[in-house]
């Protein structure tokens, strides 16, 4: 059986500083977007900024979300800096 | 209609397309945003614009729908460019047709302000001395909030 996973994407300054555009993580039961940030921040180095650093915006399946929003297998979770278009 | 594209656009042709929205249109408001020479840094020579494909289009479509609920919007057009843009190039176009000017002005300004505050685009300023990801301005967030965003 294949392990359930979810996709994590990074954009702009975060994508550059983490040197990562996209990664696949195992999906855990009862996990929130904030939990994912904690897991990634524990990698240390530039990843530490994901918790307690500059503000990180969250989208789940391309809709804005909050740290408390649950995530599940198959989701596309994106982390990015506050937006600056227009 | 919403377009996210690398290529430039012809704002005159876009205006004419809005003008062809029927005899009920009595007002057209348009906004065009350009690359200027100073932002967070001085001596800016250009911008690099990144976006979140898919989500960007959904967010803007939601803003146009919201504008259409709040004001008389007969037709709306949004174009936003991505990739590398040089000084004075066009970045963004918002055009709205209404029966009356009040609705056209308000809907155009709302779409632009809310786009800046909520659509997933990111600007990096380019200059001779380096690159810098633009920081979100509190004033832009505040303008989005004026509209309840």
PDB file of C-alpha atoms in Angstrom:
ATOM      1  CA  UNK A   1       0.000   0.000   0.000  1.00  0.00           C
ATOM      2  CA  UNK A   2       1.266   3.458  -0.853  1.00  0.00           C
ATOM      3  CA  UNK A   3       1.789   5.792   2.085  1.00  0.00           C
ATOM      4  CA  UNK A   4      -0.678   8.731   2.032  1.00  0.00           C
ATOM      5  CA  UNK A   5       1.096  11.979   1.208  1.00  0.00           C
ATOM      6  CA  UNK A   6       0.438  15.642   0.630  1.00  0.00           C
ATOM      7  CA  UNK A   7       2.180  18.213  -1.531  1.00  0.00           C
ATOM      8  CA  UNK A   8       3.766  21.356  -0.103  1.00  0.00           C
ATOM      9  CA  UNK A   9       4.619  24.311  -2.349  1.00  0.00           C
ATOM     10  CA  UNK A  10       6.630  27.462  -1.654  1.00  0.00           C
ATOM     11  CA  UNK A  11       6.617  30.769  -3.511  1.00  0.00           C
ATOM     12  CA  UNK A  12       8.711  33.926  -3.927  1.00  0.00           C
ATOM     13  CA  UNK A  13      11.192  34.775  -1.116  1.00  0.00           C
ATOM     14  CA  UNK A  14      10.398  31.559   0.770  1.00  0.00           C
ATOM     15  CA  UNK A  15      10.964  29.438  -2.364  1.00  0.00           C
ATOM     16  CA  UNK A  16      14.364  31.085  -2.848  1.00  0.00           C
ATOM     17  CA  UNK A  17      15.499  31.024   0.778  1.00  0.00           C
ATOM     18  CA  UNK A  18      14.459  27.397   1.274  1.00  0.00           C
ATOM     19  CA  UNK A  19      15.848  26.414  -2.125  1.00  0.00           C
ATOM     20  CA  UNK A  20      12.656  24.384  -2.556  1.00  0.00           C
ATOM     21  CA  UNK A  21       9.728  24.818  -4.887  1.00  0.00           C
ATOM     22  CA  UNK A  22       7.760  21.734  -3.932  1.00  0.00           C
ATOM     23  CA  UNK A  23       8.043  18.683  -1.706  1.00  0.00           C
ATOM     24  CA  UNK A  24       6.005  15.661  -0.713  1.00  0.00           C
ATOM     25  CA  UNK A  25       5.376  14.892   2.963  1.00  0.00           C
ATOM     26  CA  UNK A  26       3.687  11.929   4.612  1.00  0.00           C
ATOM     27  CA  UNK A  27       0.121  12.829   5.627  1.00  0.00           C
ATOM     28  CA  UNK A  28      -0.610  12.275   9.333  1.00  0.00           C
ATOM     29  CA  UNK A  29      -4.008  11.951  10.961  1.00  0.00           C
ATOM     30  CA  UNK A  30      -5.417  15.079  12.669  1.00  0.00           C
ATOM     31  CA  UNK A  31      -2.764  17.352  11.216  1.00  0.00           C
ATOM     32  CA  UNK A  32      -3.168  21.105  10.671  1.00  0.00           C
ATOM     33  CA  UNK A  33      -1.303  23.514   8.381  1.00  0.00           C
ATOM     34  CA  UNK A  34       0.373  24.885  11.518  1.00  0.00           C
ATOM     35  CA  UNK A  35       1.596  21.386  12.421  1.00  0.00           C
ATOM     36  CA  UNK A  36       3.201  21.127   8.983  1.00  0.00           C
ATOM     37  CA  UNK A  37       4.971  24.450   9.541  1.00  0.00           C
ATOM     38  CA  UNK A  38       6.306  23.067  12.825  1.00  0.00           C
ATOM     39  CA  UNK A  39       7.567  19.870  11.187  1.00  0.00           C
ATOM     40  CA  UNK A  40       9.304  21.862   8.437  1.00  0.00           C
ATOM     41  CA  UNK A  41      10.728  24.478  10.865  1.00  0.00           C
ATOM     42  CA  UNK A  42      12.386  21.679  12.859  1.00  0.00           C
ATOM     43  CA  UNK A  43      14.652  21.023   9.854  1.00  0.00           C
ATOM     44  CA  UNK A  44      16.603  24.079  11.054  1.00  0.00           C
ATOM     45  CA  UNK A  45      18.650  26.542   9.003  1.00  0.00           C
ATOM     46  CA  UNK A  46      16.472  28.633   6.693  1.00  0.00           C
ATOM     47  CA  UNK A  47      13.488  26.386   7.534  1.00  0.00           C
ATOM     48  CA  UNK A  48      13.412  27.714  11.111  1.00  0.00           C
ATOM     49  CA  UNK A  49      11.873  30.991   9.816  1.00  0.00           C
ATOM     50  CA  UNK A  50       8.607  29.109   9.157  1.00  0.00           C
ATOM     51  CA  UNK A  51       7.824  29.394  12.858  1.00  0.00           C
ATOM     52  CA  UNK A  52       8.141  32.740  14.611  1.00  0.00           C
ATOM     53  CA  UNK A  53       9.855  34.420  11.655  1.00  0.00           C
ATOM     54  CA  UNK A  54       8.278  36.819   9.180  1.00  0.00           C
ATOM     55  CA  UNK A  55       4.573  36.231   8.525  1.00  0.00           C
ATOM     56  CA  UNK A  56       3.808  33.126   6.440  1.00  0.00           C
ATOM     57  CA  UNK A  57       0.565  32.952   4.458  1.00  0.00           C
ATOM     58  CA  UNK A  58      -1.112  29.587   3.964  1.00  0.00           C
ATOM     59  CA  UNK A  59      -3.261  28.238   1.121  1.00  0.00           C
ATOM     60  CA  UNK A  60      -4.821  24.777   1.066  1.00  0.00           C
ATOM     61  CA  UNK A  61      -5.944  23.523  -2.330  1.00  0.00           C
ATOM     62  CA  UNK A  62      -5.486  27.074  -3.643  1.00  0.00           C
ATOM     63  CA  UNK A  63      -7.774  28.721  -1.070  1.00  0.00           C
ATOM     64  CA  UNK A  64      -6.478  30.897   1.779  1.00  0.00           C
ATOM     65  CA  UNK A  65      -6.288  29.020   5.081  1.00  0.00           C
ATOM     66  CA  UNK A  66      -5.165  29.468   8.693  1.00  0.00           C
ATOM     67  CA  UNK A  67      -2.652  27.554  10.852  1.00  0.00           C
ATOM     68  CA  UNK A  68      -5.591  25.757  12.520  1.00  0.00           C
ATOM     69  CA  UNK A  69      -7.019  24.544   9.195  1.00  0.00           C
ATOM     70  CA  UNK A  70      -6.810  20.724   8.940  1.00  0.00           C
ATOM     71  CA  UNK A  71      -4.784  19.162   6.133  1.00  0.00           C
ATOM     72  CA  UNK A  72      -5.222  15.675   4.738  1.00  0.00           C
ATOM     73  CA  UNK A  73      -3.742  13.239   2.249  1.00  0.00           C
ATOM     74  CA  UNK A  74      -3.834  14.520  -1.321  1.00  0.00           C
ATOM     75  CA  UNK A  75      -3.986  18.203  -0.309  1.00  0.00           C
ATOM     76  CA  UNK A  76      -1.861  20.864  -1.970  1.00  0.00           C
ATOM     77  CA  UNK A  77      -0.595  23.095   0.832  1.00  0.00           C
ATOM     78  CA  UNK A  78       1.235  26.315  -0.089  1.00  0.00           C
ATOM     79  CA  UNK A  79       3.300  28.602   2.133  1.00  0.00           C
ATOM     80  CA  UNK A  80       4.264  32.065   0.925  1.00  0.00           C
ATOM     81  CA  UNK A  81       5.093  35.620   2.038  1.00  0.00           C
ATOM     82  CA  UNK A  82       2.357  38.305   2.149  1.00  0.00           C
ATOM     83  CA  UNK A  83       1.346  39.138  -1.423  1.00  0.00           C
ATOM     84  CA  UNK A  84       2.674  42.192  -3.297  1.00  0.00           C
ATOM     85  CA  UNK A  85       1.071  42.230  -6.759  1.00  0.00           C
ATOM     86  CA  UNK A  86      -0.694  44.975  -8.673  1.00  0.00           C
TER      87      UNK A  86
ATOM     88  CA  UNK B   1     -12.370  37.990 -18.411  1.00  0.00           C
ATOM     89  CA  UNK B   2      -9.099  37.455 -16.562  1.00  0.00           C
ATOM     90  CA  UNK B   3      -5.664  37.001 -18.130  1.00  0.00           C
ATOM     91  CA  UNK B   4      -2.351  36.272 -16.447  1.00  0.00           C
ATOM     92  CA  UNK B   5       0.351  36.617 -19.082  1.00  0.00           C
ATOM     93  CA  UNK B   6       4.011  37.432 -19.713  1.00  0.00           C
ATOM     94  CA  UNK B   7       3.332  39.486 -22.853  1.00  0.00           C
ATOM     95  CA  UNK B   8       2.351  43.171 -22.887  1.00  0.00           C
ATOM     96  CA  UNK B   9      -1.224  44.300 -23.556  1.00  0.00           C
ATOM     97  CA  UNK B  10      -2.805  47.038 -25.695  1.00  0.00           C
ATOM     98  CA  UNK B  11      -4.803  49.163 -23.271  1.00  0.00           C
ATOM     99  CA  UNK B  12      -6.444  50.999 -26.189  1.00  0.00           C
ATOM    100  CA  UNK B  13      -7.746  47.749 -27.644  1.00  0.00           C
ATOM    101  CA  UNK B  14      -8.924  46.679 -24.181  1.00  0.00           C
ATOM    102  CA  UNK B  15     -10.794  49.979 -23.802  1.00  0.00           C
ATOM    103  CA  UNK B  16     -12.466  49.513 -27.201  1.00  0.00           C
ATOM    104  CA  UNK B  17     -13.531  45.989 -26.223  1.00  0.00           C
ATOM    105  CA  UNK B  18     -15.087  47.384 -23.026  1.00  0.00           C
ATOM    106  CA  UNK B  19     -16.777  50.138 -25.055  1.00  0.00           C
ATOM    107  CA  UNK B  20     -18.398  47.446 -27.223  1.00  0.00           C
ATOM    108  CA  UNK B  21     -20.295  46.110 -24.191  1.00  0.00           C
ATOM    109  CA  UNK B  22     -23.640  47.470 -25.415  1.00  0.00           C
ATOM    110  CA  UNK B  23     -25.781  50.587 -25.345  1.00  0.00           C
ATOM    111  CA  UNK B  24     -26.495  50.147 -21.620  1.00  0.00           C
ATOM    112  CA  UNK B  25     -22.886  51.082 -20.824  1.00  0.00           C
ATOM    113  CA  UNK B  26     -22.654  54.724 -19.825  1.00  0.00           C
ATOM    114  CA  UNK B  27     -19.303  54.681 -18.028  1.00  0.00           C
ATOM    115  CA  UNK B  28     -15.945  52.937 -18.287  1.00  0.00           C
ATOM    116  CA  UNK B  29     -13.306  53.188 -15.558  1.00  0.00           C
ATOM    117  CA  UNK B  30      -9.853  51.764 -16.196  1.00  0.00           C
ATOM    118  CA  UNK B  31      -6.673  51.520 -14.157  1.00  0.00           C
ATOM    119  CA  UNK B  32      -3.196  50.693 -15.465  1.00  0.00           C
ATOM    120  CA  UNK B  33      -0.255  50.007 -13.167  1.00  0.00           C
ATOM    121  CA  UNK B  34       3.321  50.628 -14.407  1.00  0.00           C
ATOM    122  CA  UNK B  35       6.826  49.698 -13.257  1.00  0.00           C
ATOM    123  CA  UNK B  36       8.307  52.808 -11.589  1.00  0.00           C
ATOM    124  CA  UNK B  37      11.872  53.642 -10.652  1.00  0.00           C
ATOM    125  CA  UNK B  38      11.536  53.604  -6.885  1.00  0.00           C
ATOM    126  CA  UNK B  39       9.828  51.254  -4.470  1.00  0.00           C
ATOM    127  CA  UNK B  40      11.481  49.706  -1.425  1.00  0.00           C
ATOM    128  CA  UNK B  41      14.764  50.491  -3.233  1.00  0.00           C
ATOM    129  CA  UNK B  42      15.926  53.519  -5.243  1.00  0.00           C
ATOM    130  CA  UNK B  43      17.228  53.084  -8.797  1.00  0.00           C
ATOM    131  CA  UNK B  44      14.914  50.193  -9.680  1.00  0.00           C
ATOM    132  CA  UNK B  45      15.572  49.007 -13.252  1.00  0.00           C
ATOM    133  CA  UNK B  46      12.786  46.448 -13.438  1.00  0.00           C
ATOM    134  CA  UNK B  47      10.665  43.887 -11.638  1.00  0.00           C
ATOM    135  CA  UNK B  48      10.325  40.138 -11.568  1.00  0.00           C
ATOM    136  CA  UNK B  49       6.742  39.053 -10.897  1.00  0.00           C
ATOM    137  CA  UNK B  50       5.897  35.595  -9.616  1.00  0.00           C
ATOM    138  CA  UNK B  51       2.408  34.155  -9.123  1.00  0.00           C
ATOM    139  CA  UNK B  52       0.613  31.018  -7.978  1.00  0.00           C
ATOM    140  CA  UNK B  53      -0.915  29.663 -11.216  1.00  0.00           C
ATOM    141  CA  UNK B  54      -4.496  28.541 -10.741  1.00  0.00           C
ATOM    142  CA  UNK B  55      -5.040  30.187  -7.378  1.00  0.00           C
ATOM    143  CA  UNK B  56      -4.392  33.657  -8.832  1.00  0.00           C
ATOM    144  CA  UNK B  57      -7.140  33.263 -11.428  1.00  0.00           C
ATOM    145  CA  UNK B  58      -9.578  31.896  -8.817  1.00  0.00           C
ATOM    146  CA  UNK B  59      -8.932  34.767  -6.399  1.00  0.00           C
ATOM    147  CA  UNK B  60      -9.402  37.429  -9.092  1.00  0.00           C
ATOM    148  CA  UNK B  61     -12.555  35.725 -10.428  1.00  0.00           C
ATOM    149  CA  UNK B  62     -13.933  35.853  -6.872  1.00  0.00           C
ATOM    150  CA  UNK B  63     -13.162  39.591  -6.654  1.00  0.00           C
ATOM    151  CA  UNK B  64     -14.912  40.286  -9.972  1.00  0.00           C
ATOM    152  CA  UNK B  65     -17.943  38.294  -8.767  1.00  0.00           C
ATOM    153  CA  UNK B  66     -17.968  40.237  -5.515  1.00  0.00           C
ATOM    154  CA  UNK B  67     -17.723  43.542  -7.404  1.00  0.00           C
ATOM    155  CA  UNK B  68     -20.673  42.440  -9.574  1.00  0.00           C
ATOM    156  CA  UNK B  69     -22.751  41.769  -6.458  1.00  0.00           C
ATOM    157  CA  UNK B  70     -21.929  45.138  -4.886  1.00  0.00           C
ATOM    158  CA  UNK B  71     -22.152  47.398  -7.938  1.00  0.00           C
ATOM    159  CA  UNK B  72     -23.647  47.512 -11.417  1.00  0.00           C
ATOM    160  CA  UNK B  73     -20.885  45.822 -13.451  1.00  0.00           C
ATOM    161  CA  UNK B  74     -21.800  45.208 -17.082  1.00  0.00           C
ATOM    162  CA  UNK B  75     -18.369  43.897 -18.009  1.00  0.00           C
ATOM    163  CA  UNK B  76     -14.987  43.629 -16.276  1.00  0.00           C
ATOM    164  CA  UNK B  77     -11.516  42.928 -17.626  1.00  0.00           C
ATOM    165  CA  UNK B  78      -8.400  42.143 -15.567  1.00  0.00           C
ATOM    166  CA  UNK B  79      -4.942  41.562 -17.035  1.00  0.00           C
ATOM    167  CA  UNK B  80      -1.869  40.977 -14.850  1.00  0.00           C
ATOM    168  CA  UNK B  81       1.570  40.352 -16.256  1.00  0.00           C
ATOM    169  CA  UNK B  82       4.197  38.053 -14.733  1.00  0.00           C
ATOM    170  CA  UNK B  83       7.895  37.441 -15.376  1.00  0.00           C
ATOM    171  CA  UNK B  84      10.524  40.127 -15.943  1.00  0.00           C
ATOM    172  CA  UNK B  85       9.256  43.661 -16.598  1.00  0.00           C
ATOM    173  CA  UNK B  86      11.378  46.722 -17.333  1.00  0.00           C
ATOM    174  CA  UNK B  87      10.935  50.310 -16.146  1.00  0.00           C
ATOM    175  CA  UNK B  88       7.694  51.956 -17.348  1.00  0.00           C
ATOM    176  CA  UNK B  89       6.288  48.686 -18.680  1.00  0.00           C
ATOM    177  CA  UNK B  90       2.612  47.962 -17.972  1.00  0.00           C
ATOM    178  CA  UNK B  91       1.991  45.524 -15.095  1.00  0.00           C
ATOM    179  CA  UNK B  92      -1.742  45.417 -14.558  1.00  0.00           C
ATOM    180  CA  UNK B  93      -4.979  46.543 -16.216  1.00  0.00           C
ATOM    181  CA  UNK B  94      -8.433  46.706 -14.624  1.00  0.00           C
ATOM    182  CA  UNK B  95     -11.394  47.951 -16.658  1.00  0.00           C
ATOM    183  CA  UNK B  96     -15.048  48.078 -15.621  1.00  0.00           C
ATOM    184  CA  UNK B  97     -18.181  49.049 -17.613  1.00  0.00           C
ATOM    185  CA  UNK B  98     -21.289  50.258 -15.808  1.00  0.00           C
ATOM    186  CA  UNK B  99     -24.367  52.281 -16.554  1.00  0.00           C
ATOM    187  CA  UNK B 100     -23.086  55.091 -14.308  1.00  0.00           C
ATOM    188  CA  UNK B 101     -19.694  56.442 -13.260  1.00  0.00           C
ATOM    189  CA  UNK B 102     -20.101  55.864  -9.512  1.00  0.00           C
ATOM    190  CA  UNK B 103     -20.364  52.110  -9.980  1.00  0.00           C
ATOM    191  CA  UNK B 104     -17.572  52.028 -12.574  1.00  0.00           C
ATOM    192  CA  UNK B 105     -15.143  53.968 -10.338  1.00  0.00           C
ATOM    193  CA  UNK B 106     -16.006  51.986  -7.207  1.00  0.00           C
ATOM    194  CA  UNK B 107     -15.875  48.534  -8.804  1.00  0.00           C
ATOM    195  CA  UNK B 108     -12.580  49.305 -10.586  1.00  0.00           C
ATOM    196  CA  UNK B 109     -10.961  50.623  -7.405  1.00  0.00           C
ATOM    197  CA  UNK B 110     -12.308  47.726  -5.339  1.00  0.00           C
ATOM    198  CA  UNK B 111     -10.955  45.085  -7.757  1.00  0.00           C
ATOM    199  CA  UNK B 112      -7.544  46.777  -7.844  1.00  0.00           C
ATOM    200  CA  UNK B 113      -7.268  47.322  -4.077  1.00  0.00           C
ATOM    201  CA  UNK B 114      -8.483  43.806  -3.251  1.00  0.00           C
ATOM    202  CA  UNK B 115      -6.181  42.278  -5.883  1.00  0.00           C
ATOM    203  CA  UNK B 116      -3.185  43.981  -4.264  1.00  0.00           C
ATOM    204  CA  UNK B 117      -4.219  42.769  -0.816  1.00  0.00           C
ATOM    205  CA  UNK B 118      -5.208  39.187  -1.668  1.00  0.00           C
ATOM    206  CA  UNK B 119      -4.152  37.827  -5.100  1.00  0.00           C
ATOM    207  CA  UNK B 120      -1.035  35.614  -4.889  1.00  0.00           C
ATOM    208  CA  UNK B 121       1.493  37.719  -6.806  1.00  0.00           C
ATOM    209  CA  UNK B 122       4.948  38.655  -5.543  1.00  0.00           C
ATOM    210  CA  UNK B 123       7.221  41.413  -6.863  1.00  0.00           C
ATOM    211  CA  UNK B 124      10.983  41.381  -6.760  1.00  0.00           C
ATOM    212  CA  UNK B 125      12.698  44.688  -7.474  1.00  0.00           C
ATOM    213  CA  UNK B 126      15.754  44.506  -9.718  1.00  0.00           C
ATOM    214  CA  UNK B 127      18.531  47.129  -9.729  1.00  0.00           C
ATOM    215  CA  UNK B 128      22.227  47.476 -10.531  1.00  0.00           C
ATOM    216  CA  UNK B 129      23.039  46.883  -6.881  1.00  0.00           C
ATOM    217  CA  UNK B 130      20.966  43.749  -6.384  1.00  0.00           C
ATOM    218  CA  UNK B 131      17.511  42.251  -5.989  1.00  0.00           C
ATOM    219  CA  UNK B 132      14.905  42.674  -3.281  1.00  0.00           C
ATOM    220  CA  UNK B 133      11.563  40.964  -2.682  1.00  0.00           C
ATOM    221  CA  UNK B 134       9.065  43.763  -2.077  1.00  0.00           C
ATOM    222  CA  UNK B 135       7.532  43.813   1.409  1.00  0.00           C
ATOM    223  CA  UNK B 136       3.755  44.054   1.755  1.00  0.00           C
ATOM    224  CA  UNK B 137       2.735  47.618   2.657  1.00  0.00           C
ATOM    225  CA  UNK B 138       0.481  48.215   5.653  1.00  0.00           C
ATOM    226  CA  UNK B 139      -1.228  50.892   3.536  1.00  0.00           C
ATOM    227  CA  UNK B 140      -2.144  48.289   0.872  1.00  0.00           C
ATOM    228  CA  UNK B 141      -3.562  45.951   3.511  1.00  0.00           C
ATOM    229  CA  UNK B 142      -5.522  48.882   4.949  1.00  0.00           C
ATOM    230  CA  UNK B 143      -6.938  49.787   1.513  1.00  0.00           C
ATOM    231  CA  UNK B 144      -8.070  46.194   1.078  1.00  0.00           C
ATOM    232  CA  UNK B 145      -9.770  46.379   4.495  1.00  0.00           C
ATOM    233  CA  UNK B 146     -11.643  49.567   3.558  1.00  0.00           C
ATOM    234  CA  UNK B 147     -13.637  47.325   1.225  1.00  0.00           C
ATOM    235  CA  UNK B 148     -14.130  44.662   3.877  1.00  0.00           C
ATOM    236  CA  UNK B 149     -11.350  42.424   2.509  1.00  0.00           C
TER     237      UNK B 149
END
